[in-house]
Tab-separated table of C-alpha atoms in Angstrom:
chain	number	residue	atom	x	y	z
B	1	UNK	CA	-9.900	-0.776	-5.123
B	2	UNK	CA	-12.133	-2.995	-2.619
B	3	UNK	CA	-8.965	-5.434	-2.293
B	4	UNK	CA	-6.092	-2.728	-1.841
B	5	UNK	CA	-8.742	-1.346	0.878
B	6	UNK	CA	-8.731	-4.864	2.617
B	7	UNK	CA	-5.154	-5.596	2.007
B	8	UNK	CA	-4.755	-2.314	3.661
B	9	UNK	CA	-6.890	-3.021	6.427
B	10	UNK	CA	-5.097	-6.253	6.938
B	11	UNK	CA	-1.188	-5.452	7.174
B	12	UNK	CA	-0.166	-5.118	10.614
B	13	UNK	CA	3.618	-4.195	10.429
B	14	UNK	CA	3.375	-1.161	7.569
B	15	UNK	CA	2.038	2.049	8.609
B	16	UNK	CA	-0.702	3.524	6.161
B	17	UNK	CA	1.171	6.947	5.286
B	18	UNK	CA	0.209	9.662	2.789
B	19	UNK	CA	3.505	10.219	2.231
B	20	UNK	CA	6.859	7.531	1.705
B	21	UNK	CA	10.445	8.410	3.973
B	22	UNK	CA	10.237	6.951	7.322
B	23	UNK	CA	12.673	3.913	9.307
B	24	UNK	CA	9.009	2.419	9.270
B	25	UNK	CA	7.451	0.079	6.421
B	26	UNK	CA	4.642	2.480	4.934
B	27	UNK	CA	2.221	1.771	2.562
B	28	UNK	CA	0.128	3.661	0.499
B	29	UNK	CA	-3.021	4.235	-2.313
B	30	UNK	CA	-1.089	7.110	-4.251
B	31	UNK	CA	-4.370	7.089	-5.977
B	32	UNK	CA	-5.703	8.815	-2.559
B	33	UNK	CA	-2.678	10.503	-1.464
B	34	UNK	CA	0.087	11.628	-3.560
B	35	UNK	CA	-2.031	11.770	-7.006
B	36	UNK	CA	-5.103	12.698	-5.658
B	37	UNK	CA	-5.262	16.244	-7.344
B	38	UNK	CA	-5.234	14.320	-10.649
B	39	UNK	CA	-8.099	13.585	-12.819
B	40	UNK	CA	-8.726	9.901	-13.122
B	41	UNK	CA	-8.066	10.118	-16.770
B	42	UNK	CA	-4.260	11.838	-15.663
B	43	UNK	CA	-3.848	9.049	-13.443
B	44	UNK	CA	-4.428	6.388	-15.490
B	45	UNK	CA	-2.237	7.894	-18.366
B	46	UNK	CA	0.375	7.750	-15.569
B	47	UNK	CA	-0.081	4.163	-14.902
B	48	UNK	CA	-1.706	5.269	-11.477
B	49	UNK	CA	-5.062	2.761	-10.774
B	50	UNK	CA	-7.804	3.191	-8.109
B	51	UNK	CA	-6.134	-0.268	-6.969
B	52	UNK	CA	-2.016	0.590	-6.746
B	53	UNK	CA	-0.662	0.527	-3.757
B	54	UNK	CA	2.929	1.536	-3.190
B	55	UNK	CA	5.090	0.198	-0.653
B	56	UNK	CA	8.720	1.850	1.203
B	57	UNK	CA	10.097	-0.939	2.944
B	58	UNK	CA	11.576	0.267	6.389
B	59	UNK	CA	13.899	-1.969	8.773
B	60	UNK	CA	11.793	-4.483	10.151
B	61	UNK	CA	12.646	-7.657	9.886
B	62	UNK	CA	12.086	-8.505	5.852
B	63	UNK	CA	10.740	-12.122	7.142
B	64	UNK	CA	8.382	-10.946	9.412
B	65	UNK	CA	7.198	-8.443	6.786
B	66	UNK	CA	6.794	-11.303	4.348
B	67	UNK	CA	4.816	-12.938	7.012
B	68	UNK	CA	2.765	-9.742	7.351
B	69	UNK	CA	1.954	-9.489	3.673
B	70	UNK	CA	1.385	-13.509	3.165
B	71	UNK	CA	-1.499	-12.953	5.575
B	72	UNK	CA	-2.902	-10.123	4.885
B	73	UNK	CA	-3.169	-11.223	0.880
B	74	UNK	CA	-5.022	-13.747	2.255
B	75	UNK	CA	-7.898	-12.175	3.909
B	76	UNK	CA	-7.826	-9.688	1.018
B	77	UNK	CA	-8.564	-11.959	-1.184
């Protein structure tokens, strides 16, 4: 989870949202948000890691979001 957390920290475009359905890129840890109620043993029967992070791409421009991400994978990593 330490590199979703920096990945996170590094994206400037998406909003960090506990919830997906906006004209804005969000991104999330469902693992925090939307699943949180869930054991960790529930979660990871469901496929849902300390380290997924789930994306809802909005309408900014998909290059400058593939800018945003290219950068921000690099710091995270």
């Amino acid at each position: 989870a330490v590199a979703a957390d920096r990945l996170l920290s590094a994206v400037r475009i998406p909003c960090v949202a506990p919830s997906l359905g906006s004209v804005e890129t969000l991104i999330t840890m469902p693992a925090r948000t939307s699943h949180a109620g869930m054991s960790a043993s529930d979660r990871e029967r469901a496929g849902v890691t300390d380290d997924l992070i789930r994306l809802s791409c909005g309408i900014e421009s998909p290059e400058d979001l593939v800018d945003d991400f290219r950068q921000a994978l690099g710091e995270a990593s």
